[in-house]
Amino acid sequence: MTSADDRSGNDGAGDPILPDPRHYRFLKSVLIPLSASTVSPEVRDWLVEGRRVRFAREKSAADESSCLRAECHRGPYGGTLIGYVPRSDAEKWAARMDEGFCLAGWVGTEGCSSGRIRIAVYERIIFAPDELASLEFRQSGLFRPFVSVMLSFQEKSLVYRKSAELQDSPVQQVSIRFYPRKWDAFAMPALRRCNFLAWRSRYVDPCVCDGVSWSMELRLRSGVRRRILGSNDFPEEWEHFQSFLEKCLDMRDVKGSGTFSILPPDSFRCERKKADPDRGTSVG
């Protein structure tokens, strides 16, 4: 069987420009114009200099003017630079692009003399979340609130907690239990786009020192647990995950049996109980 490396024209193992074949599927090799209308001057200079660039497909057709322009550049990513390839180049892959990133790695200088560059287009493999039983997510950082998320696939529920840095600060908590129909129509498609099972075990950017760290523990139905750690770097589907959480926190959008509560710190509740032993500790 021909591997993705063979089909993309790469003859070197471990080339950082090529996506991990465990998580990406080769689609095709295409030529795009090396012109000012499709490639920003910065990206064009990189190509002329012979620098390898990793491109990401546009995720939305709303901004048709953005191609490989400087404001779309996200690099560096794994030691390579990133730009956007025009979505109109392959409209038939639009549905797949909506479900996840499609990457295009520049594989050489072939065609540059004729004003074109050749790129290999890869598709992000989407892993179904059916194997997941639950996940626990935590995020904190310097001058940032502590956030935790407990999501149960089996109970169709989500608990979101947010507190300030100080231990004695109040905790905002949102608990949601999805109606089965809403879970199937909204939650599962959104979680499928998050593609948790394709995430690497570690995401670290040593060049950023603002103290943002996060972790996620995935528990599979088989009982296997998988831990993912991050520090100032994130998976490609991070925006999908954040968007899912934002929609869940909007009760009007979720329309589930959600509850919102502000819980006092444990130390405050202990003091109240000592002052009045007959008084309960629940907060309405």
PDB file of C-alpha atoms in Angstrom:
ATOM      1  CA  MET A   1       0.000   0.000   0.000  1.00  0.00           C
ATOM      2  CA  THR A   2       1.316   3.429  -0.891  1.00  0.00           C
ATOM      3  CA  SER A   3       1.817   5.601   2.148  1.00  0.00           C
ATOM      4  CA  ALA A   4       0.936   9.272   2.453  1.00  0.00           C
ATOM      5  CA  ASP A   5       4.651  10.093   2.478  1.00  0.00           C
ATOM      6  CA  ASP A   6       5.174   8.299  -0.852  1.00  0.00           C
ATOM      7  CA  ARG A   7       2.200   9.953  -2.523  1.00  0.00           C
ATOM      8  CA  SER A   8       3.194  13.439  -1.380  1.00  0.00           C
ATOM      9  CA  GLY A   9       6.604  13.158  -2.957  1.00  0.00           C
ATOM     10  CA  ASN A  10       8.544  13.077   0.304  1.00  0.00           C
ATOM     11  CA  ASP A  11      11.531  10.758   0.408  1.00  0.00           C
ATOM     12  CA  GLY A  12      12.718  11.550   3.898  1.00  0.00           C
ATOM     13  CA  ALA A  13      11.373   9.926   7.032  1.00  0.00           C
ATOM     14  CA  GLY A  14      10.350  12.205   9.852  1.00  0.00           C
ATOM     15  CA  ASP A  15      10.021  15.309   7.679  1.00  0.00           C
ATOM     16  CA  PRO A  16       8.340  17.904   9.957  1.00  0.00           C
ATOM     17  CA  ILE A  17       6.331  19.389   7.100  1.00  0.00           C
ATOM     18  CA  LEU A  18       4.265  16.239   6.681  1.00  0.00           C
ATOM     19  CA  PRO A  19       1.302  15.653   8.996  1.00  0.00           C
ATOM     20  CA  ASP A  20       1.325  12.623  11.252  1.00  0.00           C
ATOM     21  CA  PRO A  21      -0.146   9.794   9.100  1.00  0.00           C
ATOM     22  CA  ARG A  22      -1.939   8.468  12.182  1.00  0.00           C
ATOM     23  CA  HIS A  23      -4.099  11.595  12.221  1.00  0.00           C
ATOM     24  CA  TYR A  24      -4.096  12.845   8.618  1.00  0.00           C
ATOM     25  CA  ARG A  25      -5.136  11.312   5.319  1.00  0.00           C
ATOM     26  CA  PHE A  26      -3.578  12.346   1.990  1.00  0.00           C
ATOM     27  CA  LEU A  27      -6.132  13.758  -0.464  1.00  0.00           C
ATOM     28  CA  LYS A  28      -4.337  15.083  -3.507  1.00  0.00           C
ATOM     29  CA  SER A  29      -1.520  17.222  -4.870  1.00  0.00           C
ATOM     30  CA  VAL A  30      -2.498  20.572  -6.421  1.00  0.00           C
ATOM     31  CA  LEU A  31      -0.891  23.647  -8.000  1.00  0.00           C
ATOM     32  CA  ILE A  32      -1.850  27.136  -6.831  1.00  0.00           C
ATOM     33  CA  PRO A  33      -0.792  30.478  -8.392  1.00  0.00           C
ATOM     34  CA  LEU A  34       2.134  32.236  -6.757  1.00  0.00           C
ATOM     35  CA  SER A  35       0.571  35.669  -7.283  1.00  0.00           C
ATOM     36  CA  ALA A  36      -0.177  38.694  -5.132  1.00  0.00           C
ATOM     37  CA  SER A  37      -3.899  37.936  -5.299  1.00  0.00           C
ATOM     38  CA  THR A  38      -3.546  34.526  -3.678  1.00  0.00           C
ATOM     39  CA  VAL A  39      -0.308  34.689  -1.679  1.00  0.00           C
ATOM     40  CA  SER A  40       0.778  37.480   0.668  1.00  0.00           C
ATOM     41  CA  PRO A  41       4.227  39.068   0.091  1.00  0.00           C
ATOM     42  CA  GLU A  42       5.485  37.503   3.334  1.00  0.00           C
ATOM     43  CA  VAL A  43       4.452  34.000   2.298  1.00  0.00           C
ATOM     44  CA  ARG A  44       5.788  34.522  -1.217  1.00  0.00           C
ATOM     45  CA  ASP A  45       9.171  35.557   0.224  1.00  0.00           C
ATOM     46  CA  TRP A  46       9.255  32.409   2.332  1.00  0.00           C
ATOM     47  CA  LEU A  47       8.658  30.289  -0.752  1.00  0.00           C
ATOM     48  CA  VAL A  48      11.240  32.126  -2.854  1.00  0.00           C
ATOM     49  CA  GLU A  49      13.763  31.658  -0.053  1.00  0.00           C
ATOM     50  CA  GLY A  50      13.068  27.934  -0.177  1.00  0.00           C
ATOM     51  CA  ARG A  51      11.497  27.798   3.285  1.00  0.00           C
ATOM     52  CA  ARG A  52       8.960  25.072   3.855  1.00  0.00           C
ATOM     53  CA  VAL A  53       5.500  26.235   4.807  1.00  0.00           C
ATOM     54  CA  ARG A  54       2.543  24.328   6.192  1.00  0.00           C
ATOM     55  CA  PHE A  55      -0.818  25.662   5.034  1.00  0.00           C
ATOM     56  CA  ALA A  56      -4.240  25.276   6.627  1.00  0.00           C
ATOM     57  CA  ARG A  57      -7.432  25.276   4.625  1.00  0.00           C
ATOM     58  CA  GLU A  58      -9.876  28.071   5.300  1.00  0.00           C
ATOM     59  CA  LYS A  59     -12.587  26.882   7.662  1.00  0.00           C
ATOM     60  CA  SER A  60     -15.343  29.172   6.415  1.00  0.00           C
ATOM     61  CA  ALA A  61     -16.497  30.475   3.077  1.00  0.00           C
ATOM     62  CA  ALA A  62     -17.655  33.733   4.686  1.00  0.00           C
ATOM     63  CA  ASP A  63     -14.335  35.505   4.139  1.00  0.00           C
ATOM     64  CA  GLU A  64     -13.643  34.699   0.512  1.00  0.00           C
ATOM     65  CA  SER A  65     -10.922  37.341   0.220  1.00  0.00           C
ATOM     66  CA  SER A  66      -8.571  35.768   2.751  1.00  0.00           C
ATOM     67  CA  CYS A  67      -6.090  33.408   1.176  1.00  0.00           C
ATOM     68  CA  LEU A  68      -2.444  33.322   2.155  1.00  0.00           C
ATOM     69  CA  ARG A  69      -2.380  36.828   3.547  1.00  0.00           C
ATOM     70  CA  ALA A  70      -0.242  37.913   6.473  1.00  0.00           C
ATOM     71  CA  GLU A  71      -3.162  38.350   8.871  1.00  0.00           C
ATOM     72  CA  CYS A  72      -4.137  34.696   8.361  1.00  0.00           C
ATOM     73  CA  HIS A  73      -0.668  33.378   9.130  1.00  0.00           C
ATOM     74  CA  ARG A  74      -0.600  31.370  12.388  1.00  0.00           C
ATOM     75  CA  GLY A  75       2.992  30.190  12.534  1.00  0.00           C
ATOM     76  CA  PRO A  76       5.153  28.846  13.846  1.00  0.00           C
ATOM     77  CA  TYR A  77       3.587  25.409  14.202  1.00  0.00           C
ATOM     78  CA  GLY A  78       5.842  22.479  14.944  1.00  0.00           C
ATOM     79  CA  GLY A  79       8.826  24.391  13.555  1.00  0.00           C
ATOM     80  CA  THR A  80       7.058  25.337  10.310  1.00  0.00           C
ATOM     81  CA  LEU A  81       5.150  28.423   9.225  1.00  0.00           C
ATOM     82  CA  ILE A  82       1.444  28.464   8.509  1.00  0.00           C
ATOM     83  CA  GLY A  83      -0.697  30.245   5.947  1.00  0.00           C
ATOM     84  CA  TYR A  84      -4.179  29.708   4.545  1.00  0.00           C
ATOM     85  CA  VAL A  85      -4.873  28.056   1.205  1.00  0.00           C
ATOM     86  CA  PRO A  86      -7.893  29.473  -0.683  1.00  0.00           C
ATOM     87  CA  ARG A  87     -10.988  27.450   0.107  1.00  0.00           C
ATOM     88  CA  SER A  88     -12.286  27.890  -3.447  1.00  0.00           C
ATOM     89  CA  ASP A  89      -9.458  25.668  -4.690  1.00  0.00           C
ATOM     90  CA  ALA A  90     -11.385  22.572  -3.644  1.00  0.00           C
ATOM     91  CA  GLU A  91     -15.035  23.266  -2.967  1.00  0.00           C
ATOM     92  CA  LYS A  92     -15.909  19.581  -3.139  1.00  0.00           C
ATOM     93  CA  TRP A  93     -14.018  19.125   0.141  1.00  0.00           C
ATOM     94  CA  ALA A  94     -15.991  21.943   1.799  1.00  0.00           C
ATOM     95  CA  ALA A  95     -18.044  19.641   4.027  1.00  0.00           C
ATOM     96  CA  ARG A  96     -14.935  17.889   5.264  1.00  0.00           C
ATOM     97  CA  MET A  97     -13.229  21.215   5.882  1.00  0.00           C
ATOM     98  CA  ASP A  98     -16.171  22.249   8.039  1.00  0.00           C
ATOM     99  CA  GLU A  99     -15.650  19.177  10.221  1.00  0.00           C
ATOM    100  CA  GLY A 100     -11.930  19.694  10.737  1.00  0.00           C
ATOM    101  CA  PHE A 101      -8.796  21.281   9.436  1.00  0.00           C
ATOM    102  CA  CYS A 102      -7.399  20.183   6.096  1.00  0.00           C
ATOM    103  CA  LEU A 103      -3.668  20.750   5.938  1.00  0.00           C
ATOM    104  CA  ALA A 104      -1.564  21.404   2.880  1.00  0.00           C
ATOM    105  CA  GLY A 105       2.184  20.982   3.190  1.00  0.00           C
ATOM    106  CA  TRP A 106       4.446  22.574   0.609  1.00  0.00           C
ATOM    107  CA  VAL A 107       6.542  19.720  -0.751  1.00  0.00           C
ATOM    108  CA  GLY A 108       9.108  21.465  -2.939  1.00  0.00           C
ATOM    109  CA  THR A 109       9.935  24.165  -5.478  1.00  0.00           C
ATOM    110  CA  GLU A 110       8.370  22.342  -8.407  1.00  0.00           C
ATOM    111  CA  GLY A 111       6.346  24.780 -10.507  1.00  0.00           C
ATOM    112  CA  CYS A 112       7.695  27.936  -8.857  1.00  0.00           C
ATOM    113  CA  SER A 113       9.433  29.053 -12.051  1.00  0.00           C
ATOM    114  CA  SER A 114       6.095  29.085 -13.857  1.00  0.00           C
ATOM    115  CA  GLY A 115       4.438  31.159 -11.143  1.00  0.00           C
ATOM    116  CA  ARG A 116       2.860  28.240  -9.296  1.00  0.00           C
ATOM    117  CA  ILE A 117       3.655  26.173  -6.234  1.00  0.00           C
ATOM    118  CA  ARG A 118       2.753  22.552  -5.682  1.00  0.00           C
ATOM    119  CA  ILE A 119       1.212  21.530  -2.388  1.00  0.00           C
ATOM    120  CA  ALA A 120      -0.014  18.242  -0.960  1.00  0.00           C
ATOM    121  CA  VAL A 121      -3.451  18.415   0.640  1.00  0.00           C
ATOM    122  CA  TYR A 122      -4.185  16.337   3.746  1.00  0.00           C
ATOM    123  CA  GLU A 123      -7.432  15.722   5.570  1.00  0.00           C
ATOM    124  CA  ARG A 124      -7.644  15.619   9.338  1.00  0.00           C
ATOM    125  CA  ILE A 125      -9.004  12.194  10.313  1.00  0.00           C
ATOM    126  CA  ILE A 126     -12.083  12.516  12.508  1.00  0.00           C
ATOM    127  CA  PHE A 127     -12.282   9.959  15.328  1.00  0.00           C
ATOM    128  CA  ALA A 128     -15.813   9.231  16.506  1.00  0.00           C
ATOM    129  CA  PRO A 129     -16.307  10.047  20.213  1.00  0.00           C
ATOM    130  CA  ASP A 130     -18.411   6.909  20.734  1.00  0.00           C
ATOM    131  CA  GLU A 131     -15.573   5.270  22.660  1.00  0.00           C
ATOM    132  CA  LEU A 132     -15.510   8.050  25.266  1.00  0.00           C
ATOM    133  CA  ALA A 133     -17.268   7.695  28.605  1.00  0.00           C
ATOM    134  CA  SER A 134     -16.251  11.035  30.124  1.00  0.00           C
ATOM    135  CA  LEU A 135     -13.651  13.772  30.115  1.00  0.00           C
ATOM    136  CA  GLU A 136     -12.301  16.172  32.707  1.00  0.00           C
ATOM    137  CA  PHE A 137     -10.743  19.462  31.593  1.00  0.00           C
ATOM    138  CA  ARG A 138      -8.824  21.984  33.708  1.00  0.00           C
ATOM    139  CA  GLN A 139      -7.240  25.303  32.793  1.00  0.00           C
ATOM    140  CA  SER A 140      -5.443  27.937  34.847  1.00  0.00           C
ATOM    141  CA  GLY A 141      -2.751  30.540  34.446  1.00  0.00           C
ATOM    142  CA  LEU A 142      -1.117  33.703  35.671  1.00  0.00           C
ATOM    143  CA  PHE A 143      -3.824  36.312  36.376  1.00  0.00           C
ATOM    144  CA  ARG A 144      -6.392  33.950  34.869  1.00  0.00           C
ATOM    145  CA  PRO A 145      -9.339  32.195  36.498  1.00  0.00           C
ATOM    146  CA  PHE A 146      -9.314  28.499  37.218  1.00  0.00           C
ATOM    147  CA  VAL A 147     -11.751  26.616  34.987  1.00  0.00           C
ATOM    148  CA  SER A 148     -12.807  22.988  35.187  1.00  0.00           C
ATOM    149  CA  VAL A 149     -15.220  21.028  33.019  1.00  0.00           C
ATOM    150  CA  MET A 150     -16.675  17.606  33.736  1.00  0.00           C
ATOM    151  CA  LEU A 151     -18.445  16.054  30.754  1.00  0.00           C
ATOM    152  CA  SER A 152     -20.192  12.697  30.927  1.00  0.00           C
ATOM    153  CA  PHE A 153     -21.089  11.047  27.637  1.00  0.00           C
ATOM    154  CA  GLN A 154     -23.047   8.339  29.418  1.00  0.00           C
ATOM    155  CA  GLU A 155     -25.150  10.681  31.579  1.00  0.00           C
ATOM    156  CA  LYS A 156     -25.347  13.377  28.878  1.00  0.00           C
ATOM    157  CA  SER A 157     -24.327  16.009  31.402  1.00  0.00           C
ATOM    158  CA  LEU A 158     -21.819  18.829  31.801  1.00  0.00           C
ATOM    159  CA  VAL A 159     -20.594  20.682  34.896  1.00  0.00           C
ATOM    160  CA  TYR A 160     -18.642  23.909  34.353  1.00  0.00           C
ATOM    161  CA  ARG A 161     -16.848  25.549  37.292  1.00  0.00           C
ATOM    162  CA  LYS A 162     -14.966  28.839  37.286  1.00  0.00           C
ATOM    163  CA  SER A 163     -13.170  30.585  40.140  1.00  0.00           C
ATOM    164  CA  ALA A 164     -10.546  33.282  40.623  1.00  0.00           C
ATOM    165  CA  GLU A 165      -6.955  32.557  41.587  1.00  0.00           C
ATOM    166  CA  LEU A 166      -7.529  32.968  45.310  1.00  0.00           C
ATOM    167  CA  GLN A 167      -8.554  29.850  47.185  1.00  0.00           C
ATOM    168  CA  ASP A 168     -11.238  31.715  49.133  1.00  0.00           C
ATOM    169  CA  SER A 169     -12.960  33.214  46.099  1.00  0.00           C
ATOM    170  CA  PRO A 170     -16.520  32.218  45.089  1.00  0.00           C
ATOM    171  CA  VAL A 171     -17.039  29.519  42.510  1.00  0.00           C
ATOM    172  CA  GLN A 172     -19.415  29.975  39.591  1.00  0.00           C
ATOM    173  CA  GLN A 173     -20.934  26.674  38.562  1.00  0.00           C
ATOM    174  CA  VAL A 174     -23.188  25.730  35.678  1.00  0.00           C
ATOM    175  CA  SER A 175     -24.709  22.238  35.610  1.00  0.00           C
ATOM    176  CA  ILE A 176     -26.430  20.994  32.479  1.00  0.00           C
ATOM    177  CA  ARG A 177     -28.224  17.750  31.747  1.00  0.00           C
ATOM    178  CA  PHE A 178     -29.051  17.594  28.054  1.00  0.00           C
ATOM    179  CA  TYR A 179     -32.356  16.347  26.747  1.00  0.00           C
ATOM    180  CA  PRO A 180     -31.609  13.203  24.662  1.00  0.00           C
ATOM    181  CA  ARG A 181     -32.749  14.873  21.459  1.00  0.00           C
ATOM    182  CA  LYS A 182     -30.584  17.956  22.132  1.00  0.00           C
ATOM    183  CA  TRP A 183     -27.612  15.754  22.979  1.00  0.00           C
ATOM    184  CA  ASP A 184     -27.888  13.898  19.680  1.00  0.00           C
ATOM    185  CA  ALA A 185     -28.597  16.982  17.561  1.00  0.00           C
ATOM    186  CA  PHE A 186     -26.215  19.487  19.177  1.00  0.00           C
ATOM    187  CA  ALA A 187     -23.717  17.975  21.605  1.00  0.00           C
ATOM    188  CA  MET A 188     -22.516  14.904  19.715  1.00  0.00           C
ATOM    189  CA  PRO A 189     -21.865  16.689  16.372  1.00  0.00           C
ATOM    190  CA  ALA A 190     -19.981  19.428  18.238  1.00  0.00           C
ATOM    191  CA  LEU A 191     -17.936  16.911  20.221  1.00  0.00           C
ATOM    192  CA  ARG A 192     -17.167  14.971  17.052  1.00  0.00           C
ATOM    193  CA  ARG A 193     -15.577  18.135  15.622  1.00  0.00           C
ATOM    194  CA  CYS A 194     -13.456  18.429  18.765  1.00  0.00           C
ATOM    195  CA  ASN A 195     -11.783  15.148  17.767  1.00  0.00           C
ATOM    196  CA  PHE A 196     -10.361  14.486  21.245  1.00  0.00           C
ATOM    197  CA  LEU A 197      -8.940  11.063  20.360  1.00  0.00           C
ATOM    198  CA  ALA A 198      -6.660  12.678  17.770  1.00  0.00           C
ATOM    199  CA  TRP A 199      -5.041  15.021  20.290  1.00  0.00           C
ATOM    200  CA  ARG A 200      -1.411  14.448  21.166  1.00  0.00           C
ATOM    201  CA  SER A 201      -0.427  13.757  24.756  1.00  0.00           C
ATOM    202  CA  ARG A 202       1.542  16.999  25.086  1.00  0.00           C
ATOM    203  CA  TYR A 203       1.287  20.556  23.709  1.00  0.00           C
ATOM    204  CA  VAL A 204       4.032  22.918  24.889  1.00  0.00           C
ATOM    205  CA  ASP A 205       5.270  26.213  23.467  1.00  0.00           C
ATOM    206  CA  PRO A 206       8.528  27.063  25.299  1.00  0.00           C
ATOM    207  CA  CYS A 207       8.627  30.536  23.728  1.00  0.00           C
ATOM    208  CA  VAL A 208       5.549  31.731  25.647  1.00  0.00           C
ATOM    209  CA  CYS A 209       5.827  32.292  29.392  1.00  0.00           C
ATOM    210  CA  ASP A 210       2.489  33.721  30.522  1.00  0.00           C
ATOM    211  CA  GLY A 211       1.706  30.719  32.670  1.00  0.00           C
ATOM    212  CA  VAL A 212      -1.330  29.366  30.814  1.00  0.00           C
ATOM    213  CA  SER A 213      -1.567  25.625  31.419  1.00  0.00           C
ATOM    214  CA  TRP A 214      -4.300  23.084  30.859  1.00  0.00           C
ATOM    215  CA  SER A 215      -4.932  19.383  31.138  1.00  0.00           C
ATOM    216  CA  MET A 216      -7.537  16.917  29.993  1.00  0.00           C
ATOM    217  CA  GLU A 217      -8.206  13.362  31.073  1.00  0.00           C
ATOM    218  CA  LEU A 218     -10.185  11.163  28.724  1.00  0.00           C
ATOM    219  CA  ARG A 219     -11.839   8.042  30.102  1.00  0.00           C
ATOM    220  CA  LEU A 220     -12.829   5.450  27.538  1.00  0.00           C
ATOM    221  CA  ARG A 221     -15.728   3.041  27.921  1.00  0.00           C
ATOM    222  CA  SER A 222     -13.145   0.264  28.155  1.00  0.00           C
ATOM    223  CA  GLY A 223     -11.821   1.856  31.352  1.00  0.00           C
ATOM    224  CA  VAL A 224      -8.601   3.110  29.784  1.00  0.00           C
ATOM    225  CA  ARG A 225      -7.621   6.617  30.833  1.00  0.00           C
ATOM    226  CA  ARG A 226      -5.595   8.997  28.697  1.00  0.00           C
ATOM    227  CA  ARG A 227      -4.075  12.225  29.993  1.00  0.00           C
ATOM    228  CA  ILE A 228      -3.254  15.251  27.809  1.00  0.00           C
ATOM    229  CA  LEU A 229      -1.141  18.177  29.043  1.00  0.00           C
ATOM    230  CA  GLY A 230      -0.683  21.627  27.538  1.00  0.00           C
ATOM    231  CA  SER A 231       1.223  24.836  28.226  1.00  0.00           C
ATOM    232  CA  ASN A 232       0.657  27.816  25.911  1.00  0.00           C
ATOM    233  CA  ASP A 233      -0.002  25.518  22.957  1.00  0.00           C
ATOM    234  CA  PHE A 234      -3.220  23.892  21.805  1.00  0.00           C
ATOM    235  CA  PRO A 235      -4.639  21.235  19.453  1.00  0.00           C
ATOM    236  CA  GLU A 236      -6.022  22.277  16.088  1.00  0.00           C
ATOM    237  CA  GLU A 237      -9.584  21.617  17.262  1.00  0.00           C
ATOM    238  CA  TRP A 238      -9.214  23.897  20.288  1.00  0.00           C
ATOM    239  CA  GLU A 239     -11.561  26.523  18.838  1.00  0.00           C
ATOM    240  CA  HIS A 240     -14.231  23.855  18.297  1.00  0.00           C
ATOM    241  CA  PHE A 241     -13.968  22.850  21.966  1.00  0.00           C
ATOM    242  CA  GLN A 242     -14.143  26.452  23.212  1.00  0.00           C
ATOM    243  CA  SER A 243     -17.110  27.149  20.931  1.00  0.00           C
ATOM    244  CA  PHE A 244     -18.917  24.098  22.330  1.00  0.00           C
ATOM    245  CA  LEU A 245     -18.404  25.332  25.895  1.00  0.00           C
ATOM    246  CA  GLU A 246     -19.592  28.842  25.035  1.00  0.00           C
ATOM    247  CA  LYS A 247     -22.793  27.486  23.517  1.00  0.00           C
ATOM    248  CA  CYS A 248     -23.350  25.235  26.509  1.00  0.00           C
ATOM    249  CA  LEU A 249     -23.113  28.225  28.847  1.00  0.00           C
ATOM    250  CA  ASP A 250     -25.806  30.017  26.877  1.00  0.00           C
ATOM    251  CA  MET A 251     -28.963  28.456  28.290  1.00  0.00           C
ATOM    252  CA  ARG A 252     -31.110  29.946  25.547  1.00  0.00           C
ATOM    253  CA  ASP A 253     -29.081  28.078  22.943  1.00  0.00           C
ATOM    254  CA  VAL A 254     -28.766  24.743  24.723  1.00  0.00           C
ATOM    255  CA  LYS A 255     -32.374  24.657  25.994  1.00  0.00           C
ATOM    256  CA  GLY A 256     -31.490  21.870  28.370  1.00  0.00           C
ATOM    257  CA  SER A 257     -32.337  21.476  32.047  1.00  0.00           C
ATOM    258  CA  GLY A 258     -29.504  23.759  33.133  1.00  0.00           C
ATOM    259  CA  THR A 259     -28.928  25.303  36.562  1.00  0.00           C
ATOM    260  CA  PHE A 260     -26.630  28.161  37.578  1.00  0.00           C
ATOM    261  CA  SER A 261     -25.249  28.629  41.075  1.00  0.00           C
ATOM    262  CA  ILE A 262     -22.572  30.653  42.854  1.00  0.00           C
ATOM    263  CA  LEU A 263     -20.939  28.585  45.569  1.00  0.00           C
ATOM    264  CA  PRO A 264     -19.016  30.178  48.475  1.00  0.00           C
ATOM    265  CA  PRO A 265     -15.524  28.851  49.281  1.00  0.00           C
ATOM    266  CA  ASP A 266     -15.253  25.843  51.574  1.00  0.00           C
ATOM    267  CA  SER A 267     -13.636  27.917  54.337  1.00  0.00           C
ATOM    268  CA  PHE A 268     -16.636  30.295  54.392  1.00  0.00           C
ATOM    269  CA  ARG A 269     -19.117  27.431  54.591  1.00  0.00           C
ATOM    270  CA  CYS A 270     -17.170  25.854  57.453  1.00  0.00           C
ATOM    271  CA  GLU A 271     -17.231  29.139  59.391  1.00  0.00           C
ATOM    272  CA  ARG A 272     -20.992  29.474  58.864  1.00  0.00           C
ATOM    273  CA  LYS A 273     -21.576  25.952  60.112  1.00  0.00           C
ATOM    274  CA  LYS A 274     -19.491  26.563  63.241  1.00  0.00           C
ATOM    275  CA  ALA A 275     -21.371  29.791  63.947  1.00  0.00           C
ATOM    276  CA  ASP A 276     -24.773  28.135  63.483  1.00  0.00           C
ATOM    277  CA  PRO A 277     -24.599  24.302  63.555  1.00  0.00           C
ATOM    278  CA  ASP A 278     -28.311  24.017  62.768  1.00  0.00           C
ATOM    279  CA  ARG A 279     -27.965  26.022  59.577  1.00  0.00           C
ATOM    280  CA  GLY A 280     -27.511  24.071  56.331  1.00  0.00           C
ATOM    281  CA  THR A 281     -24.679  24.720  53.943  1.00  0.00           C
ATOM    282  CA  SER A 282     -26.615  24.668  50.687  1.00  0.00           C
ATOM    283  CA  VAL A 283     -26.857  27.796  48.575  1.00  0.00           C
ATOM    284  CA  GLY A 284     -29.984  28.580  46.642  1.00  0.00           C
TER     285      GLY A 284
END
